[in-house]
Short mmCIF file of C-alpha atoms in Angstrom, two decimals:
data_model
loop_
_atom_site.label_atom_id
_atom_site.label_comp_id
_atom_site.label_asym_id
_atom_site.label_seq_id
_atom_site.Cartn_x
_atom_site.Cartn_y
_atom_site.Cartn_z
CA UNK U 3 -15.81 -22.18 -68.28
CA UNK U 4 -16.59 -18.65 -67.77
CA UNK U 5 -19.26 -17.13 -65.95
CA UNK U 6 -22.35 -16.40 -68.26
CA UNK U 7 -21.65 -19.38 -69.91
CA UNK U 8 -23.89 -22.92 -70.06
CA UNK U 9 -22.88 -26.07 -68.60
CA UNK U 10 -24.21 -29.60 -68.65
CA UNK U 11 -23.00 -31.63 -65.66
CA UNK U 12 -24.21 -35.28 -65.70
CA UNK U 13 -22.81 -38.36 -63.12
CA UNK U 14 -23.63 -41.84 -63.14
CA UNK U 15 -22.20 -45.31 -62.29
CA UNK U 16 -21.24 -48.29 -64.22
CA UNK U 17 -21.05 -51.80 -64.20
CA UNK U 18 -17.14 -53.16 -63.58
CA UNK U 19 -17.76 -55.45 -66.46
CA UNK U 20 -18.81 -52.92 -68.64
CA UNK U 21 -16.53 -50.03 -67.78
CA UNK U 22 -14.74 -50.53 -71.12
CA UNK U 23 -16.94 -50.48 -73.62
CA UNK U 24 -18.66 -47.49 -72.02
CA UNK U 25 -14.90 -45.55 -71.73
CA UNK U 26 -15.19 -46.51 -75.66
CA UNK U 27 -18.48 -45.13 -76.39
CA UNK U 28 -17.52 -41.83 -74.68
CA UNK U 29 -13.82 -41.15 -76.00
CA UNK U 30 -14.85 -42.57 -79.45
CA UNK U 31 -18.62 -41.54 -80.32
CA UNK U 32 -19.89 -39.42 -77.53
CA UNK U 33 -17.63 -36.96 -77.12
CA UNK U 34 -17.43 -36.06 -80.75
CA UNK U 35 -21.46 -36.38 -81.36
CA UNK U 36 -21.90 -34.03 -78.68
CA UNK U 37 -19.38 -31.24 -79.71
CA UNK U 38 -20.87 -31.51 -83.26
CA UNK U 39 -23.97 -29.92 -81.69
CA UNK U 40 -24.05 -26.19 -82.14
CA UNK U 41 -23.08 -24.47 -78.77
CA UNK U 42 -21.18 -27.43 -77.05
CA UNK U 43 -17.45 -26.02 -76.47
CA UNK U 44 -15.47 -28.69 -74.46
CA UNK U 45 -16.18 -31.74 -72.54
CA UNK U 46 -13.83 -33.18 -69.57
CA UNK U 47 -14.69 -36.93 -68.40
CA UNK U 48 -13.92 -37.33 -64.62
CA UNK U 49 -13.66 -41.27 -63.04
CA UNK U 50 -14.48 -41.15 -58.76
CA UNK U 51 -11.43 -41.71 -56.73
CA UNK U 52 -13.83 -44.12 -54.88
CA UNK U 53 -12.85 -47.71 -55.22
CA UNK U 54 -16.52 -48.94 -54.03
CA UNK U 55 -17.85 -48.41 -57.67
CA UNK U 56 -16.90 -47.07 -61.13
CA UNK U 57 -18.57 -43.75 -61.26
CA UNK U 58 -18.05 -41.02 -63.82
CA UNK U 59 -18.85 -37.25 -64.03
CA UNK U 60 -19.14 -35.42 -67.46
CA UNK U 61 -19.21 -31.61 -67.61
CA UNK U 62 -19.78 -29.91 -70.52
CA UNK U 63 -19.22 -26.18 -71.33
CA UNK U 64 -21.93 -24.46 -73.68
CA UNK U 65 -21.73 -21.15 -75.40
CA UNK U 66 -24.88 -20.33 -72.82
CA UNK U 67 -27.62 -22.19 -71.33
CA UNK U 68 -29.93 -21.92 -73.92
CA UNK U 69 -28.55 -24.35 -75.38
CA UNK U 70 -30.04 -27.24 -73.78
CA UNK U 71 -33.09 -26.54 -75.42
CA UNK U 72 -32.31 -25.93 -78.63
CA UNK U 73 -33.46 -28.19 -81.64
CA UNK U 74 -30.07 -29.40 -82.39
CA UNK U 75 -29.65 -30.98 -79.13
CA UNK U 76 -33.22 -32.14 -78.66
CA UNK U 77 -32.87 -33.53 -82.11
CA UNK U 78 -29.89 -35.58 -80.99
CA UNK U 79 -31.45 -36.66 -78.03
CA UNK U 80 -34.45 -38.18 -79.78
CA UNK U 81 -32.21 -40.02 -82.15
CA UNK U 82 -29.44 -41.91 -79.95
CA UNK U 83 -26.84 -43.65 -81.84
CA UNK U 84 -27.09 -48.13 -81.53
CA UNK U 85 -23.71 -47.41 -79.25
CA UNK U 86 -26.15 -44.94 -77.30
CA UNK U 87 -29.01 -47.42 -77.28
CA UNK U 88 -26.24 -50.03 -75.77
CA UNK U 89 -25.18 -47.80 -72.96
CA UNK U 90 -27.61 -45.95 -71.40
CA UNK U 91 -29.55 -48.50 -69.91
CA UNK U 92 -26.69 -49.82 -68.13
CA UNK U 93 -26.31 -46.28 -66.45
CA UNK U 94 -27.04 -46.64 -62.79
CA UNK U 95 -27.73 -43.26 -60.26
CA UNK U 96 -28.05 -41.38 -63.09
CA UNK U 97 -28.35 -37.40 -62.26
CA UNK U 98 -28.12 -34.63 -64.74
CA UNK U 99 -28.23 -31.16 -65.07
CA UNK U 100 -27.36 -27.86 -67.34
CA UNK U 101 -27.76 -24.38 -67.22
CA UNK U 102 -25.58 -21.32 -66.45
CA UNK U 103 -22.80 -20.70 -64.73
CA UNK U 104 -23.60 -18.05 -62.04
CA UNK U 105 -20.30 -17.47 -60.46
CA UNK U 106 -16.49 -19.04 -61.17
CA UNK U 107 -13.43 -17.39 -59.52
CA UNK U 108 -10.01 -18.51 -60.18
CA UNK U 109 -8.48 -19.70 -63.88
CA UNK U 110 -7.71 -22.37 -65.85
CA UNK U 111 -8.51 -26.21 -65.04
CA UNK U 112 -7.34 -28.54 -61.86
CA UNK U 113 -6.78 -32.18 -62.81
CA UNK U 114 -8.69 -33.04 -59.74
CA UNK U 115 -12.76 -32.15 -59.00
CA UNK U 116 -15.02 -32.02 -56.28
CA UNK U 117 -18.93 -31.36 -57.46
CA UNK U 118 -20.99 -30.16 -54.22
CA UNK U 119 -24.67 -30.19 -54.31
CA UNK U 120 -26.96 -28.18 -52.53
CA UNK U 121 -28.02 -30.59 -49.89
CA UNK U 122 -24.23 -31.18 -49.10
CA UNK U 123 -22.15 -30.07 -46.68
CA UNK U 124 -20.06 -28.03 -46.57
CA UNK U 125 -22.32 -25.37 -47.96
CA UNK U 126 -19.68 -23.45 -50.30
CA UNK U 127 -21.51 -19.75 -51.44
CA UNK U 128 -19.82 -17.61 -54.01
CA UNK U 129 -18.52 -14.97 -51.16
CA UNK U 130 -16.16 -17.54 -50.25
CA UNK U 131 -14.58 -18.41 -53.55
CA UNK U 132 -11.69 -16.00 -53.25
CA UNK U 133 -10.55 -17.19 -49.90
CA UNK U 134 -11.44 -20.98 -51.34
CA UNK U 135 -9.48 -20.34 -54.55
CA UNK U 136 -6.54 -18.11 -52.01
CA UNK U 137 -5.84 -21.75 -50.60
CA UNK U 138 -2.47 -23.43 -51.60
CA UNK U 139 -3.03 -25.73 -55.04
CA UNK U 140 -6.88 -24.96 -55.88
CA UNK U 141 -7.57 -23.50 -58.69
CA UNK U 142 -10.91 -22.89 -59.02
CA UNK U 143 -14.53 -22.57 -57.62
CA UNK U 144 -17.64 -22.46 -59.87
CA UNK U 145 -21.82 -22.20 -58.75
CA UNK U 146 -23.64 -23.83 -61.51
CA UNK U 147 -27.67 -23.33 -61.79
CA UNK U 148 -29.54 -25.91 -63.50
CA UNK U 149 -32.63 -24.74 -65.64
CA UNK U 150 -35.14 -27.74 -64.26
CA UNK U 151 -37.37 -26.96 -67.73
CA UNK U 152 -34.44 -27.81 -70.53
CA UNK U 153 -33.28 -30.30 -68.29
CA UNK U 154 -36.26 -32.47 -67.68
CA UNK U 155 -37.40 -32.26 -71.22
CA UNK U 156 -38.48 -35.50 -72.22
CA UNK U 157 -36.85 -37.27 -74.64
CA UNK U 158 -35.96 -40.71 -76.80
CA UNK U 159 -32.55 -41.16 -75.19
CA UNK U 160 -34.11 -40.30 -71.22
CA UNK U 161 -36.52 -42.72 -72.09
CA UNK U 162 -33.54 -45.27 -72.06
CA UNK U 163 -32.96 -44.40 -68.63
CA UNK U 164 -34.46 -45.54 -65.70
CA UNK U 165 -33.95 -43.33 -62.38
CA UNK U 166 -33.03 -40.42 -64.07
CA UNK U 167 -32.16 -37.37 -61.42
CA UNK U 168 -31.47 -33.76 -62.05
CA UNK U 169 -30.12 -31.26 -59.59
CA UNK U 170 -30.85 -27.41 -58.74
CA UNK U 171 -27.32 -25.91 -57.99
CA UNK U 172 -24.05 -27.85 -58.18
CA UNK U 173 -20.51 -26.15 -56.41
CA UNK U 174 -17.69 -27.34 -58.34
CA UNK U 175 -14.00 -26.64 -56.74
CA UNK U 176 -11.27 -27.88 -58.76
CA UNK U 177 -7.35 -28.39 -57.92
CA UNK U 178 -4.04 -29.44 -58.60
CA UNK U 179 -4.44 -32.62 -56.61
CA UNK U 180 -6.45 -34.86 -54.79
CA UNK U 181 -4.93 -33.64 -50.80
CA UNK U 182 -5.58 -29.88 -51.66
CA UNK U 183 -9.44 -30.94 -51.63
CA UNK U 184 -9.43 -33.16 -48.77
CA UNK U 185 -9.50 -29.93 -46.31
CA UNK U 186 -12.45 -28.80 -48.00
CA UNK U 187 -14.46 -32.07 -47.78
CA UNK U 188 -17.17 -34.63 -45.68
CA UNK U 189 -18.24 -37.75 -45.99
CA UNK U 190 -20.75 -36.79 -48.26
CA UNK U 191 -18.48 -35.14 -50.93
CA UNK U 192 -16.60 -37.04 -53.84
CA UNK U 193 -13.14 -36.42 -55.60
CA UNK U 194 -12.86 -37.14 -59.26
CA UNK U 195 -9.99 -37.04 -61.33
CA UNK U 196 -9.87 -36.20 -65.26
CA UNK U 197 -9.24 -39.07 -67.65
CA UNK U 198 -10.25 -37.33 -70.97
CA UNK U 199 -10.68 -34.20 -72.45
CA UNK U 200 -11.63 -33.20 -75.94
CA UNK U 201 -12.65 -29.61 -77.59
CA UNK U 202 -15.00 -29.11 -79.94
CA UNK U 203 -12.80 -27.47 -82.99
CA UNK U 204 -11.66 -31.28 -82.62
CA UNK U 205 -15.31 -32.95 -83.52
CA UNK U 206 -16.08 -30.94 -86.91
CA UNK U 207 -16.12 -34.33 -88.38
CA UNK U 208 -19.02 -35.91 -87.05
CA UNK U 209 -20.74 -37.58 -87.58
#
């Protein structure tokens, strides 16, 4: 994820008894549906470090944020799969969001995620990235800006979902491991850690 580029950043929590067939329907339909779609690059699938629930964060990367609006997508959207159909009503706090990335300093990808919003605290602005990324075992700090117009767009598969959220900026700060965030963090903030991966040369397939 570079900046200039789109994103699409979306969390939600799911039942314990269904945790399995939803980690099926992302790692075996999802994933590959999604980077079918003209513009979708890669997709990493965090699980919360949080033993109170089973919560999940999925961030796309897009070839810009444009993207999110574009008939492919929307035509996707308005035509969910029967695995689709099965899932996303079982989606609980559901927020998403996509855009552009504004800002990113550092390289690569940490195997470990923190996703700030704007109402949390710590506030993390882009002037402190290089002393942020400076720190021992992070590796990088991204400001994402969600376009509130492609993003609220309404659709068959939203339509699925009851208490759907977006978000205006998101501050993602990513790291070896799960201590090198800690410093960095309240109350209010969440570590995830990556349990998937898959890039889109890999979905050419679908459907």
């Amino acid at each position: 994820m570079m900046m200039g580029q789109g994103f699409l950043a979306i969390w939600s929590d799911v039942p314990v008894e269904r945790e399995t067939d939803y980690l099926h329907w992302m790692t075996r339909e999802h994933a590959q549906e999604r980077l079918a779609i003209p513009g979708f690059r890669n997709v990493r699938l965090f699980r919360s470090t949080s033993t109170e629930h089973r919560r999940f964060f999925i961030l796309y990367t897009l070839d810009h944020g444009g993207v999110m609006a574009s008939a492919a997508y929307l035509a996707r959207l308005n035509n969910p799969t029967p695995w689709s159909q099965r899932i996303m009503p079982i989606l609980k706090n559901f927020r998403r969001g996509g855009g552009r990335v504004e800002a990113r300093e550092g390289r690569g990808h940490g195997a470990v995620i923190v996703p700030l919003l704007a109402h949390q605290r710590p506030a993390v602005a882009p002037v402190q990235f290089p002393e942020i990324v400076a720190r021992d075992r992070i590796v990088a700090a991204s400001l994402l800006h969600s376009d509130a117009g492609a993003t609220q767009i309404q659709t068959g598969e939203k339509q699925l979902r009851s208490h759907d959220h977006g978000f205006d900026m998101l501050t993602l700060v990513e790291a070896l491991d799960a201590d090198a965030l800690r410093a960095l963090l309240t109350d209010e903030a969440e570590i995830f850690e990556q349990i998937f991966a898959q890039d889109g040369t890999q979905s050419k397939l679908w459907p």
